Coordinates of C-alpha atoms and ligand atoms in Angstrom, one line a residue:
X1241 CA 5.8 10.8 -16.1
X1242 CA 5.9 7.8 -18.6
X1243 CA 2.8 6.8 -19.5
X1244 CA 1.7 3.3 -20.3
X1245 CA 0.0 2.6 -23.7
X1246 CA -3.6 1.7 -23.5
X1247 CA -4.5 -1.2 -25.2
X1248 CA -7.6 -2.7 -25.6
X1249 CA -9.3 -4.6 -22.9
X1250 CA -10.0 -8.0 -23.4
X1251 CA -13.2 -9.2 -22.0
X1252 CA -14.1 -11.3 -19.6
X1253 CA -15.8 -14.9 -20.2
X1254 CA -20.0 -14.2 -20.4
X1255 CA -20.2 -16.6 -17.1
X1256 CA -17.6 -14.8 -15.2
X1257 CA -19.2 -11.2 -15.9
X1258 CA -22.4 -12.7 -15.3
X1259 CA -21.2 -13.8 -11.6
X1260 CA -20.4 -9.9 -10.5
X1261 CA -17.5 -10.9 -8.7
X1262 CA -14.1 -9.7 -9.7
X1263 CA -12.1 -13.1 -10.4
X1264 CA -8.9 -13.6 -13.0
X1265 CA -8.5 -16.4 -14.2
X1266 CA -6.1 -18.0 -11.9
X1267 CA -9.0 -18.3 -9.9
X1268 CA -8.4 -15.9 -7.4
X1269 CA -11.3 -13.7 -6.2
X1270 CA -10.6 -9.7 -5.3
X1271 CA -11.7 -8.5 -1.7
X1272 CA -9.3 -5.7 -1.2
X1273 CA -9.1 -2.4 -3.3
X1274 CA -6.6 0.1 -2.6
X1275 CA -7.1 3.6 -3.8
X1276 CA -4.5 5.8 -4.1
X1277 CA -6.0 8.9 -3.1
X1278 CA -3.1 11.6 -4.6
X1279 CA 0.4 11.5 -5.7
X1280 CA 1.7 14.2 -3.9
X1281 CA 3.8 13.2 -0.7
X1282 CA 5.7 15.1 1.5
X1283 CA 8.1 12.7 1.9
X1284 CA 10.9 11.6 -0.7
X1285 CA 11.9 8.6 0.5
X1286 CA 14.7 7.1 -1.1
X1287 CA 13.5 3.5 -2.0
X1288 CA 9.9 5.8 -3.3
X1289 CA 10.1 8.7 -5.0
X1290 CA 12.8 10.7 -6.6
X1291 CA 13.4 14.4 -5.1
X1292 CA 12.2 16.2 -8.7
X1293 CA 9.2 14.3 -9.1
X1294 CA 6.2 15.5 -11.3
X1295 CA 2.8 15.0 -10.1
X1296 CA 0.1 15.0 -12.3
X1297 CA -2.4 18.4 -12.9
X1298 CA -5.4 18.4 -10.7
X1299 CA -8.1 17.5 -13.1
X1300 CA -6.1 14.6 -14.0
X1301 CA -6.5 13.2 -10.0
X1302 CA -10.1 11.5 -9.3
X1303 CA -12.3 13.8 -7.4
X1304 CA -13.6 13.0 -3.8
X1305 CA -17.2 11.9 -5.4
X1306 CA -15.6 9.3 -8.3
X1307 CA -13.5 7.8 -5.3
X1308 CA -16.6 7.5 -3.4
X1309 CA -18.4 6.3 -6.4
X1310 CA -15.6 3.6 -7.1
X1311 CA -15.9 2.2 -3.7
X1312 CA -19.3 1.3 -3.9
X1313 CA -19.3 -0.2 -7.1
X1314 CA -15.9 -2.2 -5.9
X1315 CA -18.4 -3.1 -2.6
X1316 CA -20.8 -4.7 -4.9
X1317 CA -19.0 -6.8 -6.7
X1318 CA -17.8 -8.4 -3.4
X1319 CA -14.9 -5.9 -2.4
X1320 CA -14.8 -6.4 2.0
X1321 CA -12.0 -3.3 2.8
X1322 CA -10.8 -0.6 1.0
X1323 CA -7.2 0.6 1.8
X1324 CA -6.5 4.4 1.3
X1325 CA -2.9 5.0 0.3
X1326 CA -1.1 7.3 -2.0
X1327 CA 1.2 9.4 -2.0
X1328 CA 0.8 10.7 1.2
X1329 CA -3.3 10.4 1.8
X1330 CA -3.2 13.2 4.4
X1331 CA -2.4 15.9 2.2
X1332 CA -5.8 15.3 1.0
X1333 CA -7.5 18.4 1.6
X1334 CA -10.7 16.3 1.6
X1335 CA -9.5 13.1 3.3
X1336 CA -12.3 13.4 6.0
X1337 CA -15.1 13.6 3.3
X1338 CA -14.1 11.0 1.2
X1339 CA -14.1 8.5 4.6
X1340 CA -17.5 9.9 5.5
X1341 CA -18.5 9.5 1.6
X1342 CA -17.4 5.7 1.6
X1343 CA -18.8 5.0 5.0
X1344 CA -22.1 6.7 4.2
X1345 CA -22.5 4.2 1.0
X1346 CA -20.7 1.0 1.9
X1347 CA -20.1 -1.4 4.8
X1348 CA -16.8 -1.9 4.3
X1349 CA -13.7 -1.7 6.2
X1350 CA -11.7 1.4 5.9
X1351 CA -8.2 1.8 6.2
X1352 CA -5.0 3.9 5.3
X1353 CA -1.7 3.7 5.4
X1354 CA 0.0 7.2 6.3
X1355 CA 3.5 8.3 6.9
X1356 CA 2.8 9.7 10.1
X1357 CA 4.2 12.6 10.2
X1358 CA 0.8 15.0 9.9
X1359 CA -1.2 12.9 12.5
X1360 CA -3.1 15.2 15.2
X1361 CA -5.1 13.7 17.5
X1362 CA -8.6 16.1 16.5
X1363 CA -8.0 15.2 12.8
X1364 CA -7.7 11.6 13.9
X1365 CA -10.9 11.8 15.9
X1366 CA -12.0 13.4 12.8
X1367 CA -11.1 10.8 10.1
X1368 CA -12.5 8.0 12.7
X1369 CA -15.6 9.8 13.5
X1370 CA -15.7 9.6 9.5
X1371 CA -16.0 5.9 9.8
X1372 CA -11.6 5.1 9.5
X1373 CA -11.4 1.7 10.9
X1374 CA -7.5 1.1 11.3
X1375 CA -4.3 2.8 10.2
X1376 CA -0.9 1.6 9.3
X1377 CA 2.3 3.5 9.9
X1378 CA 5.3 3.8 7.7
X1379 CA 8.3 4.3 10.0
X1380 CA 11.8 2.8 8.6
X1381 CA 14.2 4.4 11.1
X1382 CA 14.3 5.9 14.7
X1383 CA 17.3 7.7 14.7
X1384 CA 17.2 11.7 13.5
X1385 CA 19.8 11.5 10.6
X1386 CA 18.8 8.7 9.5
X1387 CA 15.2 8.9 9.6
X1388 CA 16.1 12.6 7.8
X1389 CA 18.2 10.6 5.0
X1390 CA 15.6 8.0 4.1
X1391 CA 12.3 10.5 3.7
X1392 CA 14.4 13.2 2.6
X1393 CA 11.9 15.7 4.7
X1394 CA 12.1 18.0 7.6
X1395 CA 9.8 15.9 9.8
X1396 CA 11.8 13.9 12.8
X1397 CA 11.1 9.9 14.4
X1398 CA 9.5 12.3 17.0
X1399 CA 7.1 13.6 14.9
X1400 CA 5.5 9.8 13.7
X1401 CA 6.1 8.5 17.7
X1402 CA 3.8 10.9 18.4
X1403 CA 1.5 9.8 15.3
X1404 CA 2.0 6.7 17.1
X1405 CA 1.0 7.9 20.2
X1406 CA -2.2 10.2 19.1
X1407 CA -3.7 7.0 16.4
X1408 CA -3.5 4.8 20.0
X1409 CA -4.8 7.4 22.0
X1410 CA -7.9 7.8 19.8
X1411 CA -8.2 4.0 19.6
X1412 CA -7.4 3.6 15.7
X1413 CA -6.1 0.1 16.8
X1414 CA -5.0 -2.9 16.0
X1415 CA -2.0 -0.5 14.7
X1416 CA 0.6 -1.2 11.9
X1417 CA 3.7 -0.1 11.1
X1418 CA 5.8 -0.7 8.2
X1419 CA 9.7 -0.4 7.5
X1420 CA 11.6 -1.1 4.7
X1421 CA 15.1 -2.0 5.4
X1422 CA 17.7 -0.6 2.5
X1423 CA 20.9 -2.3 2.7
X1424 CA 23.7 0.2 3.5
X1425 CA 21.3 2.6 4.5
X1426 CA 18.5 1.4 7.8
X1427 CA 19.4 -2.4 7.5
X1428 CA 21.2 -2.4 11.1
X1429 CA 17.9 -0.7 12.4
X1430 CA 15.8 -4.1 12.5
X1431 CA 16.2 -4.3 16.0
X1432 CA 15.4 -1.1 17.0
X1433 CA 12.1 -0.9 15.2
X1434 CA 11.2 -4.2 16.7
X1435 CA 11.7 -2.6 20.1
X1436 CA 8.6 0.0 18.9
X1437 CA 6.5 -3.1 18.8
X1438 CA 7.2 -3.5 22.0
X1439 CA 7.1 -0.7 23.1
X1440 CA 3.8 0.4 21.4
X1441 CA 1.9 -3.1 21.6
X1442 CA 1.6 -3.0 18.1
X1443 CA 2.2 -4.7 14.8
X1444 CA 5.5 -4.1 13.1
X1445 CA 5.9 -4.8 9.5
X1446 CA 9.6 -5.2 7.2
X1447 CA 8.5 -4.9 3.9
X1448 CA 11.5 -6.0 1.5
X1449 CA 12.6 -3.3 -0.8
X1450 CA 10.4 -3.9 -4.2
X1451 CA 11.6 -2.6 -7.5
X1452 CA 8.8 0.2 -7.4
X1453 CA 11.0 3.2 -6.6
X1454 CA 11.0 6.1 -9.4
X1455 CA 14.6 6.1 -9.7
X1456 CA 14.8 2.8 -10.9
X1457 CA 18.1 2.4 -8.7
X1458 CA 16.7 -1.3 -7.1
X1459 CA 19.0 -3.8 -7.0
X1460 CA 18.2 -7.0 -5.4
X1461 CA 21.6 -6.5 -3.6
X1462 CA 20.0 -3.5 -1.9
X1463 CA 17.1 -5.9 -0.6
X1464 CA 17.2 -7.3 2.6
X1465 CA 15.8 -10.7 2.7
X1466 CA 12.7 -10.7 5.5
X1467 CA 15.3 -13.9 6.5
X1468 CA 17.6 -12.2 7.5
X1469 CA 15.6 -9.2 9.2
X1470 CA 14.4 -11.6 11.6
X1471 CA 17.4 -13.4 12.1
X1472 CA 18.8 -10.3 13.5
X1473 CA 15.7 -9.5 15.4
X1474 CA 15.8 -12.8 16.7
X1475 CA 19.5 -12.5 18.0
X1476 CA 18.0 -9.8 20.9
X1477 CA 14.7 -11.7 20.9
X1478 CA 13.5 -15.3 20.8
X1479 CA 10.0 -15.0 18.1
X1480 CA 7.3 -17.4 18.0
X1481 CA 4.8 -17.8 15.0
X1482 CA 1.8 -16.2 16.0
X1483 CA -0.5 -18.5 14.2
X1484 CA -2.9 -16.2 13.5
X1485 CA -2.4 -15.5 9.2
X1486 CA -5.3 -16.1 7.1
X1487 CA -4.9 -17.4 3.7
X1488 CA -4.7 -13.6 2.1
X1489 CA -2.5 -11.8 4.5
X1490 CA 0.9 -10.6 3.2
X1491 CA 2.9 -10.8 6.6
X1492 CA 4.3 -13.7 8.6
X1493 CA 4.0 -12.3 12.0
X1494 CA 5.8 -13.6 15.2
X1495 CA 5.0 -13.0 19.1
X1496 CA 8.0 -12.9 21.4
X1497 CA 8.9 -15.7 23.0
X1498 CA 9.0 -13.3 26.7
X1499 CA 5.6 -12.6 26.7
X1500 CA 6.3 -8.9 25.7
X1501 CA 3.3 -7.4 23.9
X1502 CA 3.2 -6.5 20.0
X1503 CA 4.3 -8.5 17.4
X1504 CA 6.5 -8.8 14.0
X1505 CA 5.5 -9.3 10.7
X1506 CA 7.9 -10.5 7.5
X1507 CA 6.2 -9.5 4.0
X1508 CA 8.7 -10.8 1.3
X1509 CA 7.6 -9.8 -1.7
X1510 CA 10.8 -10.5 -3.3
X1511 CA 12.1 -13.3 -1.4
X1512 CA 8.9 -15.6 -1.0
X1513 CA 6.1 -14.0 -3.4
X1514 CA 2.9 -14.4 -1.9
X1515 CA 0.9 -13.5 -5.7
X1516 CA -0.9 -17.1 -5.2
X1517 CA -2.8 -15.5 -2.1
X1518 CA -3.5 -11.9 -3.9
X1519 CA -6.5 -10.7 -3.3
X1520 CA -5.9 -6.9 -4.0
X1521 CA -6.7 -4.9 -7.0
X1522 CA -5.2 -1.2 -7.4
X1523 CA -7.3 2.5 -8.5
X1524 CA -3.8 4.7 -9.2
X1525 CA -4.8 8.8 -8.2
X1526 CA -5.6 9.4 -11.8
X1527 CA -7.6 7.2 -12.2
X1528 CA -6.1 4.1 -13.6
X1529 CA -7.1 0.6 -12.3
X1530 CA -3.8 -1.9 -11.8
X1531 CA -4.3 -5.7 -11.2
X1532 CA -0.5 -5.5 -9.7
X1533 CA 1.8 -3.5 -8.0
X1534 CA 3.9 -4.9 -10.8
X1535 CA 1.7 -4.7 -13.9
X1536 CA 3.3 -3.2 -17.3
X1537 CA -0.4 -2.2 -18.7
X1538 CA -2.7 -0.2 -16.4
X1539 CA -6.6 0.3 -17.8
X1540 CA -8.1 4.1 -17.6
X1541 CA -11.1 4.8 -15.7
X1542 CA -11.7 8.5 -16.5
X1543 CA -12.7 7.9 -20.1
X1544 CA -15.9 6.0 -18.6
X1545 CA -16.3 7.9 -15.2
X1546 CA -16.2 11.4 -17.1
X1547 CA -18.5 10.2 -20.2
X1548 CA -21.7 9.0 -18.8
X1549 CA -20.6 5.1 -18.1
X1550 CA -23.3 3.9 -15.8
X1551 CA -22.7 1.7 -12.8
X1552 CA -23.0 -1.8 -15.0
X1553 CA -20.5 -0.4 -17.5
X1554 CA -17.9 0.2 -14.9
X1555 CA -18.7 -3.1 -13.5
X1556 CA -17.8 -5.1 -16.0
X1557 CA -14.6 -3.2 -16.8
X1558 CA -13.3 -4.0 -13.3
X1559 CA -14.4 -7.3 -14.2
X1560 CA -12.5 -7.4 -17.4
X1561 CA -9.7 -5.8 -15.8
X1562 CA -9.3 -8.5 -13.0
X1563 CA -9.6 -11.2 -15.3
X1564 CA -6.3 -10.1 -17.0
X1565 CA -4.2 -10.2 -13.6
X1566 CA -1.3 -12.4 -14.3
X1567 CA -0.8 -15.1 -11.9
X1568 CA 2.3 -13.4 -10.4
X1569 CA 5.2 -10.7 -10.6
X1570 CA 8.2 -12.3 -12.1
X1571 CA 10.9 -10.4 -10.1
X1572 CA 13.3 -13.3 -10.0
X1573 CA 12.8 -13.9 -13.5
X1574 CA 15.8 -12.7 -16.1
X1575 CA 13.3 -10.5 -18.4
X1576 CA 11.4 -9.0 -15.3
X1577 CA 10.9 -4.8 -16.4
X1578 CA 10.4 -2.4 -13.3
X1579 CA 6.7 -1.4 -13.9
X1580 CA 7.2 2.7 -15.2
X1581 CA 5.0 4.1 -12.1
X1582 CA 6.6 3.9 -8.8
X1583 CA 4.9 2.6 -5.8
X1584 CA 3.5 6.2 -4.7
X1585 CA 1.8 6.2 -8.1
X1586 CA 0.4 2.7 -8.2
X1587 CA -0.9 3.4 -4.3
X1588 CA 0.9 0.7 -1.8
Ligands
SAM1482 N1 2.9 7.7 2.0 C1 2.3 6.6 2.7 C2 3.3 5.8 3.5 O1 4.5 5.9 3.2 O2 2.9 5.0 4.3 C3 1.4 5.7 1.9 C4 1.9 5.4 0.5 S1 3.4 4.4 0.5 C5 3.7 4.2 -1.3 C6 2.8 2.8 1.0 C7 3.9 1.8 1.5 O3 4.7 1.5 0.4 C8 4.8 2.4 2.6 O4 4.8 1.5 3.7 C9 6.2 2.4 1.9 O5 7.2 2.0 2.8 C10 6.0 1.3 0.9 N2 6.9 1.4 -0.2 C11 7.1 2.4 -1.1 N3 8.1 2.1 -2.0 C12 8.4 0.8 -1.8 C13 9.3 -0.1 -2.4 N4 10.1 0.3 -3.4 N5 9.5 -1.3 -1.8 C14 8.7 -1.7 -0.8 N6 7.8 -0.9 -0.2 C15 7.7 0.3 -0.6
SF4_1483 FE1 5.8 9.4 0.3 FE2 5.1 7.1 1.3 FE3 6.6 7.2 -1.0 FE4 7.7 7.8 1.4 S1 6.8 5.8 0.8 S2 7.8 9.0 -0.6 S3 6.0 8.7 2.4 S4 4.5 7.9 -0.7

């Protein structure tokens, strides 16, 4: 994988590391970390990961107790929920003990965002019994083929319904799922997936297609505007605005107009950047803390978490780090550069 060169961090104004809150200096505050737990997936989907990806050595991945460690010096410097993403999180052969380690040592929310396709209901009750709040649900077509030409794996629609099924029948709710529509390949599927909504009561998210996949094939050609997603989900179904946003969420979300339960939700990324808002701050699998999904310089952790640094050390290198978070991602701009680590690398 290319690697990003490390550059010296700048610090941090006196008064700013002297607060113990993670602000940039845009003046936006952090209160979301997502930590990518692994880079391995099982999935390849197309607008991800590249079929002959590499994934880094073991010893190069954070162990279970430097997660856990990371979350609770994120919680004190005002961190409120901690996303866990990846890669695929629940190939994690120690997913259940890093919940139970971050629940044990902080009050903060818990999530993680899974493919779906490896959700049993007794690892479920497992991972919530851990102290898992809520889950959110990648699921970008219903139909078999296509569903099988997207993630380029062997699991089925079927198998993620029934992920579905089991995180609502263990009560792992309010539920989320997210699609991203490719044009050419699931962007006649809007309406379908809004049926799941629906069907499930639940939340369900189009994401538009971000230039974070490893092939470096996006195009904004291939994006489809969240526009004109729910223009076409609004041709089968009248959509009301729900509302109920707060000031940091990245979705739009819409009732229906029928009274039907569940709702839709519009993250445009690309189309309407929401970076004014951000209040999310990235820890990649090995170890490297991103202020953006589309930073070019990354800052390594390892160095300090395998060499002694104490707990005020490390705070005031996240500290540092958030203060250089740019005020937003430039993808509409002529001399935008893809980031070099796709999204299952960065942790989305
Ligand atoms: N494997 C898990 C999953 O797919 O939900 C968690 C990691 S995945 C990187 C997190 C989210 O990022 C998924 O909802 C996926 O659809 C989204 N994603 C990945 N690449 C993307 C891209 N290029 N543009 C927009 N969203 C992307
Ligand atoms: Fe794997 Fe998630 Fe990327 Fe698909 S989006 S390849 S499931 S990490």
């Amino acid at each position: 994988m290319e690697r990003i060169p490390q550059q010296p961090l700048p610090a941090a104004p006196d008064a700013v590391r002297a607060g113990r809150r993670m602000i940039d200096s845009h003046g936006r505050t952090i209160l979301d970390l997502r930590i990518s737990i692994t880079d391995r997936c099982n999935f390849r989907c197309v607008y991800c990961m590249e079929p002959d990806v590499r994934f880094q050595p073991a010893d190069r991945l954070l162990t279970p107790s430097e997660i856990v460690r990371m979350a609770g010096i994120a919680e004190g410097l005002g961190v409120r929920k901690i996303r866990i993403t990846g890669g695929e999180p629940t190939l994690h052969p120690e997913l259940e003990a890093i919940i139970a380690g971050i629940r044990s040592t902080t009050r903060v929310e818990i999530a993680m965002i899974t493919n779906g396709s490896l959700l049993t209901r007794s690892a479920l009750a497992g991972w919530k019994r851990a102290g898992l709040g809520r889950v959110t649900i990648s699921i970008d077509s219903v139909r078999a083929d296509r569903f099988a030409r997207v993630t380029r794996s062997t699991a089925t629609p079927d198998d993620v319904l029934a992920g579905i099924d089991a995180c609502l029948a263990e009560g792992l709710t309010p539920l989320k799922l997210n699609a991203v529509l490719v044009r050419g390949v699931n962007d006649d599927e809007a309406v379908d997936l809004a049926k799941l909504a629906r069907r499930f009561g639940v939340e369900m998210r189009f994401i538009e297609y971000m230039p974070l996949d490893s092939a470096h094939a996006w195009d904004r050609t291939l994006m489809v505007p969240a526009a004109e997603t729910r223009a076409a989900i609004e041709q089968k179904f009248a959509l009301l605005p729900t509302g109920a946003d707060d000031a940091h969420s990245t979705a739009r979300t819409y009732r229906f107009a029928d009274g039907a339960p569940g709702t839709v939700g519009f993250i445009a990324p690309v189309s309407s950047p929401f970076c004014g808002a951000c209040s999310r701050l990235r820890l990649t699998a090995d170890g490297f803390v991103r202020p953006c999904l589309f930073s070019t310089t990354e800052w390594g952790l390892l160095p300090l978490l395998r060499n002694g640094a104490s707990d005020a050390d490390i705070e005031r290198f996240l500290i540092d780090v958030t203060w250089t978070k740019l005020s937003g991602h430039q993808i509409s701009s002529p001399t935008f550069t893809q980031p070099a680590r796709p999204m299952s690398a960065v942790g989305g």
